[in-house]
Coordinates of C-alpha atoms and ligand atoms in Angstrom, one line a residue:
M1 CA 27.1 22.6 7.9
I2 CA 24.0 21.3 6.0
K3 CA 22.8 18.1 7.4
P4 CA 22.7 15.3 4.8
V5 CA 19.1 14.2 3.9
R6 CA 18.2 11.0 5.7
V7 CA 14.6 10.0 5.7
R8 CA 12.8 6.9 6.8
I9 CA 9.6 5.0 6.9
A10 CA 8.9 3.1 10.1
P11 CA 6.2 0.5 9.4
S12 CA 5.0 -1.7 12.2
P13 CA 4.5 -5.4 11.4
T14 CA 1.0 -5.4 12.8
G15 CA -1.0 -6.0 9.6
E16 CA -1.2 -8.3 6.7
D17 CA 1.3 -6.3 4.6
L18 CA 2.3 -2.8 3.6
H19 CA -0.7 -0.6 4.0
I20 CA -1.5 1.5 0.9
G21 CA -1.3 4.6 3.2
N22 CA 2.3 3.5 4.0
V23 CA 3.0 3.1 0.3
Y24 CA 2.1 6.7 -0.1
T25 CA 4.4 7.9 2.7
A26 CA 7.1 5.5 1.4
L27 CA 6.8 7.1 -2.0
L28 CA 7.1 10.7 -0.6
N29 CA 10.1 9.8 1.5
Y30 CA 11.8 7.9 -1.4
V31 CA 11.3 10.7 -3.8
Y32 CA 12.4 13.3 -1.3
A33 CA 15.6 11.3 -0.7
K34 CA 16.3 10.9 -4.4
K35 CA 15.7 14.5 -5.1
N36 CA 18.2 15.6 -2.5
N37 CA 20.8 12.9 -2.9
G38 CA 19.7 11.6 0.4
I39 CA 19.3 8.2 2.0
F40 CA 16.0 6.3 2.3
I41 CA 15.8 4.1 5.4
V42 CA 13.3 1.4 6.4
R43 CA 13.0 0.8 10.1
I44 CA 10.7 -1.9 11.5
E45 CA 8.9 -0.8 14.6
D46 CA 8.1 -4.1 16.2
T47 CA 7.9 -3.1 19.8
D48 CA 4.2 -3.7 20.3
R49 CA 4.4 -7.4 20.9
T50 CA 0.7 -7.8 21.4
R51 CA -0.1 -6.7 17.9
Y52 CA 2.9 -8.4 16.2
V53 CA 1.9 -10.4 13.1
Q54 CA 4.2 -13.2 12.1
G55 CA 5.4 -12.8 8.5
S56 CA 4.2 -9.2 8.3
E57 CA 7.7 -7.7 8.1
A58 CA 8.8 -10.0 5.3
R59 CA 5.7 -9.1 3.3
I60 CA 6.2 -5.4 4.0
L61 CA 9.8 -5.5 2.7
N62 CA 8.7 -7.6 -0.3
S63 CA 6.1 -5.1 -1.2
L64 CA 8.5 -2.2 -1.1
K65 CA 10.7 -4.2 -3.5
W66 CA 7.7 -4.9 -5.7
F67 CA 7.1 -1.1 -5.9
D68 CA 10.8 -0.7 -6.6
L69 CA 11.1 1.7 -3.7
D70 CA 14.6 0.6 -3.0
Y71 CA 15.8 1.5 0.5
D72 CA 19.4 2.2 1.2
E73 CA 19.3 1.0 4.7
G74 CA 17.0 -1.5 6.3
P75 CA 16.7 -4.7 8.3
D76 CA 18.0 -6.8 5.4
T77 CA 20.7 -4.4 4.2
E78 CA 24.1 -3.2 5.5
G79 CA 24.2 0.2 7.1
K80 CA 26.1 1.6 9.9
Y81 CA 23.1 2.8 11.9
G82 CA 21.6 -0.6 12.5
P83 CA 20.1 -2.8 13.7
Y84 CA 17.0 -1.5 11.8
R85 CA 14.5 -3.6 13.8
Q86 CA 13.5 -2.0 17.1
S87 CA 13.2 -5.3 19.0
E88 CA 17.0 -5.6 18.5
R89 CA 17.7 -2.2 20.0
L90 CA 16.2 -2.5 23.4
N91 CA 19.4 -1.5 25.2
F92 CA 19.3 1.9 23.6
Y93 CA 15.8 2.7 24.8
K94 CA 16.5 1.5 28.3
K95 CA 19.6 3.6 28.5
Y96 CA 17.8 6.8 27.4
A97 CA 14.8 6.1 29.6
E98 CA 17.1 5.9 32.6
E99 CA 19.0 9.0 31.5
L100 CA 15.6 10.8 31.5
V101 CA 14.8 9.5 35.0
G102 CA 18.1 10.7 36.2
K103 CA 17.4 14.2 34.9
G104 CA 13.9 14.2 36.5
K105 CA 12.3 14.3 33.0
A106 CA 10.8 10.8 33.4
Y107 CA 9.7 8.8 36.4
Y108 CA 9.0 5.3 37.6
C109 CA 5.3 4.5 37.9
F110 CA 4.2 1.5 39.9
C111 CA 0.4 1.9 39.4
T112 CA -1.4 -1.4 38.9
S113 CA -3.7 -1.8 36.0
A114 CA -6.6 -2.0 38.5
R115 CA -5.7 1.4 39.8
L116 CA -5.4 2.9 36.4
E117 CA -8.7 1.4 35.4
E118 CA -10.4 3.0 38.5
M119 CA -8.8 6.3 37.7
R120 CA -10.0 6.2 34.1
K121 CA -13.5 5.4 35.1
G122 CA -13.6 8.3 37.5
Q123 CA -12.3 10.7 34.8
I124 CA -14.9 9.5 32.3
A125 CA -17.6 9.9 34.9
R126 CA -16.4 13.5 35.6
K127 CA -16.0 14.1 31.9
E128 CA -12.3 14.9 32.3
P129 CA -9.6 14.0 29.8
T130 CA -8.3 10.5 30.5
L131 CA -4.7 11.4 31.3
Y132 CA -2.5 9.8 33.9
D133 CA -3.1 11.6 37.2
G134 CA 0.6 11.8 38.3
F135 CA 0.1 9.5 41.3
C136 CA 3.7 8.3 41.1
K137 CA 5.3 11.5 39.9
N138 CA 6.4 12.7 43.3
I139 CA 7.8 9.5 44.8
N140 CA 11.4 10.5 45.6
S141 CA 14.0 9.1 43.4
K142 CA 15.8 7.0 46.0
E143 CA 12.6 5.3 47.0
A144 CA 11.5 4.8 43.4
K145 CA 14.8 3.2 42.5
K146 CA 14.5 0.8 45.5
R147 CA 10.9 -0.1 44.7
S148 CA 11.9 -0.7 41.1
L149 CA 14.1 -3.6 42.2
N150 CA 11.1 -5.6 43.5
E151 CA 8.0 -4.1 41.9
K152 CA 6.7 -4.0 38.4
Y153 CA 7.0 -0.6 36.9
V154 CA 6.8 1.5 33.8
I155 CA 8.7 4.7 33.1
R156 CA 6.6 7.7 32.2
L157 CA 7.4 11.0 30.6
N158 CA 7.3 14.0 33.0
V159 CA 5.2 16.5 31.1
P160 CA 5.1 20.0 32.6
D161 CA 1.7 20.8 34.1
S162 CA 1.4 24.2 32.4
G163 CA 2.7 26.1 29.4
T164 CA 2.8 24.9 25.8
T165 CA 4.9 22.7 23.5
Q166 CA 5.3 23.9 20.0
F167 CA 6.9 22.8 16.8
E168 CA 7.2 23.9 13.2
D169 CA 5.6 21.7 10.6
V170 CA 6.5 22.0 6.9
I171 CA 2.8 21.7 5.9
R172 CA 1.0 23.2 8.8
G173 CA 3.4 25.9 10.0
K174 CA 3.5 26.4 13.8
V175 CA 1.7 23.8 15.8
T176 CA 1.0 24.4 19.5
F177 CA -0.2 22.0 22.2
E178 CA -1.3 22.8 25.8
N179 CA 1.0 20.8 28.1
K180 CA -1.8 20.1 30.5
L181 CA -3.5 18.1 27.7
I182 CA -0.4 16.0 27.0
D183 CA -0.3 12.7 28.8
D184 CA 2.6 11.5 31.0
Q185 CA 3.2 9.0 28.3
V186 CA 4.6 5.6 29.2
L187 CA 8.0 5.4 27.6
L188 CA 9.2 2.1 28.8
K189 CA 6.8 -0.7 29.5
S190 CA 7.0 -3.3 32.3
D191 CA 8.2 -5.9 29.8
G192 CA 11.3 -3.8 29.0
Y193 CA 10.0 -2.8 25.6
P194 CA 9.8 0.9 24.8
T195 CA 6.6 2.5 23.5
Y196 CA 6.5 3.9 20.1
H197 CA 7.1 7.4 21.4
L198 CA 10.5 6.7 23.1
A199 CA 11.7 4.4 20.4
V200 CA 10.8 6.7 17.5
V201 CA 12.7 9.6 19.0
V202 CA 15.7 7.6 20.0
D203 CA 16.0 5.9 16.6
D204 CA 15.3 9.0 14.5
Y205 CA 18.1 10.7 16.5
L206 CA 20.6 7.8 16.4
M207 CA 19.9 7.1 12.8
G208 CA 20.6 10.8 11.9
I209 CA 17.1 11.3 10.4
S210 CA 16.9 14.8 9.0
H211 CA 13.3 14.9 8.0
V212 CA 10.4 13.1 9.5
I213 CA 7.8 12.8 6.7
R214 CA 4.9 10.8 8.0
A215 CA 1.1 10.7 8.1
E216 CA -0.8 13.5 9.8
D217 CA -2.3 11.1 12.3
W218 CA 1.0 11.2 14.2
I219 CA 0.7 14.9 14.8
S220 CA -0.9 14.6 18.2
S221 CA 2.0 12.4 19.3
T222 CA 4.6 14.9 18.1
P223 CA 4.5 17.2 21.2
K224 CA 5.6 14.2 23.3
H225 CA 8.5 13.7 20.9
I226 CA 9.4 17.3 21.0
L227 CA 9.6 17.2 24.8
L228 CA 11.9 14.1 24.5
Y229 CA 14.2 15.9 22.0
H230 CA 14.4 18.9 24.4
Y231 CA 15.0 16.7 27.5
L232 CA 17.7 14.7 25.8
G233 CA 19.3 17.8 24.4
W234 CA 19.0 16.7 20.8
E235 CA 18.4 18.8 17.7
L236 CA 15.0 18.4 16.1
P237 CA 14.5 16.9 12.7
V238 CA 12.3 18.8 10.2
F239 CA 8.7 17.6 10.7
C240 CA 6.4 17.2 7.7
H241 CA 3.0 15.6 8.5
V242 CA 1.3 14.7 5.3
P243 CA -2.5 14.5 4.8
L244 CA -3.8 11.0 5.0
I245 CA -5.3 9.5 1.8
R246 CA -9.0 9.0 2.3
N247 CA -11.9 7.1 0.9
P248 CA -13.9 9.0 -1.7
D249 CA -16.4 10.0 1.1
H250 CA -13.4 11.5 3.0
S251 CA -13.5 9.0 5.8
K252 CA -10.2 7.5 6.9
L253 CA -9.0 4.9 4.4
S254 CA -10.3 1.7 5.8
K255 CA -10.5 -2.0 5.0
R256 CA -14.2 -1.8 4.8
K257 CA -14.4 0.8 2.0
N258 CA -11.2 0.2 0.1
P259 CA -8.7 -2.7 -0.1
V260 CA -5.7 -1.4 1.9
W261 CA -3.0 -4.0 1.6
A262 CA -0.4 -3.9 -1.1
S263 CA -0.8 -7.6 -1.7
W264 CA -4.4 -7.1 -2.8
Y265 CA -3.3 -4.8 -5.6
K266 CA -0.5 -7.2 -6.5
D267 CA -3.1 -10.1 -6.7
Q268 CA -5.4 -8.1 -8.8
G269 CA -2.7 -7.4 -11.3
F270 CA -2.2 -3.7 -10.8
L271 CA 1.2 -2.4 -12.0
P272 CA 3.3 -1.0 -9.2
E273 CA 4.3 2.0 -11.3
A274 CA 0.7 2.8 -12.0
I275 CA -0.2 2.8 -8.3
L276 CA 2.8 5.1 -7.5
N277 CA 1.8 7.4 -10.3
Y278 CA -1.7 7.6 -9.1
L279 CA -0.6 8.2 -5.5
A280 CA 1.8 10.9 -6.5
Q281 CA -0.7 12.8 -8.5
M282 CA -3.2 12.6 -5.7
G283 CA -0.7 14.1 -3.3
W284 CA 0.7 17.0 -5.3
S285 CA -1.5 17.8 -8.2
Y286 CA -5.2 17.7 -9.0
P287 CA -7.0 14.5 -9.2
G288 CA -9.0 15.6 -12.2
D289 CA -6.3 15.3 -14.9
I290 CA -4.0 12.5 -14.2
E291 CA -0.9 12.4 -16.3
I292 CA 1.2 9.3 -16.8
Y293 CA 4.7 9.7 -15.7
T294 CA 7.7 7.8 -14.5
I295 CA 9.3 7.8 -11.1
E296 CA 12.2 9.8 -12.5
E297 CA 9.7 12.5 -13.6
M298 CA 8.1 12.4 -10.2
I299 CA 11.4 13.0 -8.7
K300 CA 11.9 16.0 -10.9
K301 CA 8.4 17.4 -10.3
F302 CA 8.1 16.7 -6.6
D303 CA 8.2 19.4 -4.1
I304 CA 7.3 18.8 -0.5
A305 CA 6.0 22.3 -0.1
H306 CA 3.4 21.6 -2.8
L307 CA 1.8 18.8 -1.0
K308 CA -1.9 19.5 -0.6
A309 CA -3.1 20.1 2.9
V310 CA -6.3 18.3 2.4
G311 CA -6.4 14.6 2.3
P312 CA -6.6 13.3 -1.3
S313 CA -9.3 10.8 -1.9
F314 CA -8.3 7.4 -3.1
D315 CA -10.7 6.3 -5.9
L316 CA -10.2 2.7 -7.0
K317 CA -12.0 3.4 -10.3
K318 CA -9.6 6.1 -11.1
L319 CA -6.6 3.9 -10.2
E320 CA -8.0 1.2 -12.5
W321 CA -8.2 3.8 -15.3
V322 CA -4.6 4.8 -14.8
N323 CA -3.6 1.2 -14.7
G324 CA -5.4 0.5 -18.0
E325 CA -3.5 3.4 -19.5
Y326 CA -0.2 1.9 -18.4
I327 CA -1.3 -1.4 -19.9
R328 CA -2.1 0.2 -23.2
K329 CA 1.2 2.0 -23.3
T330 CA 3.2 -1.2 -22.7
E331 CA 4.8 -2.9 -25.7
N332 CA 3.1 -6.1 -26.6
P333 CA 6.1 -8.5 -25.9
K334 CA 6.6 -7.0 -22.5
L335 CA 2.9 -7.2 -21.7
K336 CA 3.0 -10.9 -22.8
D337 CA 5.7 -11.5 -20.2
Q338 CA 3.9 -9.6 -17.5
I339 CA 0.7 -11.4 -18.0
S340 CA 2.5 -14.7 -18.2
N341 CA 4.2 -14.0 -14.9
Y342 CA 1.0 -12.9 -13.4
L343 CA -0.5 -16.2 -14.4
D344 CA 2.5 -18.0 -12.9
H345 CA 3.4 -19.4 -16.3
N346 CA 0.4 -21.8 -16.2
Y347 CA -0.7 -20.8 -19.7
P348 CA 1.2 -21.2 -23.0
E349 CA 3.0 -18.0 -23.6
E350 CA 2.7 -18.3 -27.4
I351 CA -1.1 -18.1 -27.1
I352 CA -1.0 -15.2 -24.6
G353 CA 1.2 -13.4 -27.1
K354 CA -1.3 -13.8 -29.9
T355 CA -4.2 -12.7 -27.7
I356 CA -2.6 -9.5 -26.5
P357 CA -3.6 -7.3 -29.5
L358 CA -7.2 -8.4 -29.0
V359 CA -7.5 -7.8 -25.3
K360 CA -5.1 -4.9 -24.6
E361 CA -7.7 -2.3 -25.0
R362 CA -10.2 -4.1 -22.8
I363 CA -8.3 -4.9 -19.7
K364 CA -7.6 -2.5 -16.8
K365 CA -5.6 -4.9 -14.7
F366 CA -4.2 -8.4 -15.2
S367 CA -7.0 -10.1 -13.3
D368 CA -9.3 -8.9 -16.2
Y369 CA -7.3 -11.0 -18.6
L370 CA -8.4 -14.5 -17.9
P371 CA -12.1 -13.9 -17.6
L372 CA -11.9 -12.4 -21.1
S373 CA -9.5 -14.9 -22.6
S374 CA -9.9 -18.3 -20.9
F375 CA -11.7 -19.7 -24.0
F376 CA -8.4 -19.5 -25.8
F377 CA -7.0 -22.1 -23.5
E378 CA -9.9 -24.3 -22.9
K379 CA -13.3 -25.2 -24.5
P380 CA -16.3 -23.4 -22.9
T381 CA -17.8 -25.5 -20.1
A382 CA -21.1 -23.5 -20.2
Y383 CA -22.9 -21.3 -22.6
E384 CA -24.4 -18.0 -21.5
I385 CA -27.3 -18.5 -23.9
D386 CA -29.0 -21.8 -25.0
I387 CA -27.8 -22.4 -28.6
K388 CA -29.0 -25.9 -29.1
A389 CA -31.4 -24.7 -31.8
W390 CA -28.5 -23.7 -34.0
K391 CA -27.1 -27.2 -34.2
D392 CA -27.8 -27.7 -37.9
I393 CA -26.6 -24.3 -38.9
F394 CA -23.4 -24.9 -36.9
A395 CA -22.8 -28.1 -38.8
K396 CA -23.1 -26.1 -42.1
T397 CA -20.8 -23.5 -40.7
S398 CA -18.3 -26.1 -39.7
E399 CA -18.3 -27.6 -43.2
K400 CA -17.9 -24.1 -44.8
L401 CA -15.0 -23.2 -42.5
K402 CA -13.2 -26.5 -43.3
S403 CA -13.0 -25.3 -46.9
V404 CA -11.3 -22.0 -46.0
K405 CA -7.8 -22.2 -47.5
K406 CA -6.1 -19.3 -45.8
W407 CA -7.1 -19.4 -42.1
D408 CA -7.3 -15.7 -41.3
A409 CA -9.9 -13.4 -39.8
V410 CA -11.0 -12.0 -43.1
S411 CA -11.5 -15.4 -44.8
I412 CA -13.2 -16.7 -41.7
G413 CA -15.6 -13.7 -41.7
E414 CA -16.3 -14.2 -45.4
A415 CA -17.1 -17.9 -45.0
M416 CA -19.5 -17.3 -42.2
Q417 CA -21.2 -14.4 -44.1
Q418 CA -21.9 -17.0 -46.8
V419 CA -23.7 -19.2 -44.3
V420 CA -25.8 -16.2 -43.3
N421 CA -26.7 -15.5 -46.9
E422 CA -27.4 -19.2 -47.7
T423 CA -29.6 -19.8 -44.6
G424 CA -31.3 -16.4 -44.5
K425 CA -30.7 -16.1 -40.7
K426 CA -30.5 -12.7 -39.2
S427 CA -26.8 -11.8 -39.2
S428 CA -26.6 -10.5 -35.6
D429 CA -28.4 -13.6 -34.2
Y430 CA -26.1 -15.9 -36.2
F431 CA -22.9 -14.2 -35.1
M432 CA -24.0 -14.1 -31.5
A433 CA -24.8 -17.8 -31.6
V434 CA -21.3 -18.6 -33.1
R435 CA -19.7 -16.4 -30.5
I436 CA -21.4 -18.3 -27.7
A437 CA -20.4 -21.6 -29.2
V438 CA -16.8 -20.6 -29.6
T439 CA -16.3 -18.5 -26.4
G440 CA -19.2 -19.5 -24.2
R441 CA -19.9 -15.8 -23.7
K442 CA -22.0 -12.9 -25.0
V443 CA -19.1 -10.5 -24.7
S444 CA -15.7 -11.5 -26.0
P445 CA -12.8 -10.2 -28.0
P446 CA -13.5 -9.9 -31.8
L447 CA -14.9 -13.2 -33.0
N448 CA -13.1 -13.7 -36.4
E449 CA -9.7 -12.8 -34.9
S450 CA -10.3 -15.1 -31.9
M451 CA -11.2 -18.0 -34.3
E452 CA -8.0 -17.3 -36.3
I453 CA -6.0 -17.7 -33.1
L454 CA -7.9 -20.8 -32.0
G455 CA -7.2 -22.4 -35.4
K456 CA -9.4 -24.2 -37.9
E457 CA -9.6 -27.5 -36.1
E458 CA -10.4 -26.2 -32.7
S459 CA -13.0 -23.6 -34.0
T460 CA -14.9 -26.2 -36.1
E461 CA -14.8 -28.7 -33.3
R462 CA -16.4 -26.2 -30.9
L463 CA -19.2 -25.7 -33.3
K464 CA -19.9 -29.4 -33.4
L465 CA -19.8 -29.8 -29.6
V466 CA -23.1 -27.8 -29.1
Ligands
LIG1 N1 5.4 2.8 13.5 C1 4.7 3.9 13.0 C2 3.7 3.4 12.0 O1 3.4 2.2 12.1 C3 5.6 5.0 12.5 C4 5.1 6.3 12.6 C5 6.2 7.3 12.2 O2 6.6 7.4 11.0 O3 6.8 7.9 13.1 O4 3.3 4.0 11.1

């Protein structure tokens, strides 16, 4: 029988929000699920209590919703494989950890942190790998059980001393690890919480995960997982470790070189669909020629086997370009609503609507809108160039404009041209001075059209304020 496709992302609430790298894996999993009539699951891996960040889970889930990467099962949905938050599943992990101890595939370890520290120091001094030295491995099971009643302990994976552990990866093919280099990983901590390794295997199994599609930095953990599947007698899921997205200099995507949290992109006014489009193209086509396509088209085009094996580089400038393309393709009324939403409805929608045709070509993201357009909503508070010397000419201009009957860009332009002719001023200097008086800035949307939107009264008043 073919297993139904069930895929998952398993974010840890240890950061500000959803990491852009996780957006990428979420997209891959989502698209894979949709393409195969499968189920996309979100599981919150919150067992590392020392790194737990309050509010992080809610922000992660909100960001997934913002991207429209709807999950079928997750901590805030129904689903028969729940709970979908690991801190609510502690009994499962304990049960399987004890089962492993019973089978001799895991053991109690009573080593103190002082001893472990000593051991580590020695290994470093001898230039040996810093792996647990197996000190508690041979305590007989009766004695271990007895000690566990009074002493603090962890449960460790019993990794064979020799041989290899192998698995098949969709992208990399056969991957082999030497067992002697695999640590006797802690599975259950002294606080009763599992480590990632035990919890991920137990949950992927219990939740019926068919394909584990995750970032390649988990590849070195996978042999521990494979051993656990074997020891527990469970069938393996398909593993697909995808290349990490990187900074343009190929270093690991980091907060220092690129903004990494979804909320930053939201705050900057990127469109979620543009980000997904950009990430998709990075992963399975060539960064040179980005096409604009919808998530439905992505679902059609996507093939996990076509994922590139080298980490695609995440170039913010390119993303901005893609985002700008999306903005230009958006119908004006919709764009008006989006910008208005972005500005929390603090600016009159009617004016936003009128300004759209003037700024649409010039903005790459919504945060570009206000710096370019704030003069439509308020008088300039400062001028980029000193224009006091133009006072008399502005008075003339103001008079001339008052006589304009039909207040539109063409008539406004004609009236001002007449002032140029009558005063003999250099045209470019004159129009720059008027632009500064009206907008405060040297660079602005087209002047005549902007004045048409501002209206006769407001435009002439601004000329008089100088
Ligand atoms: N909790 C891990 C993370 O934060 C999940 C890794 C996995 O997908 O197995 O990314």
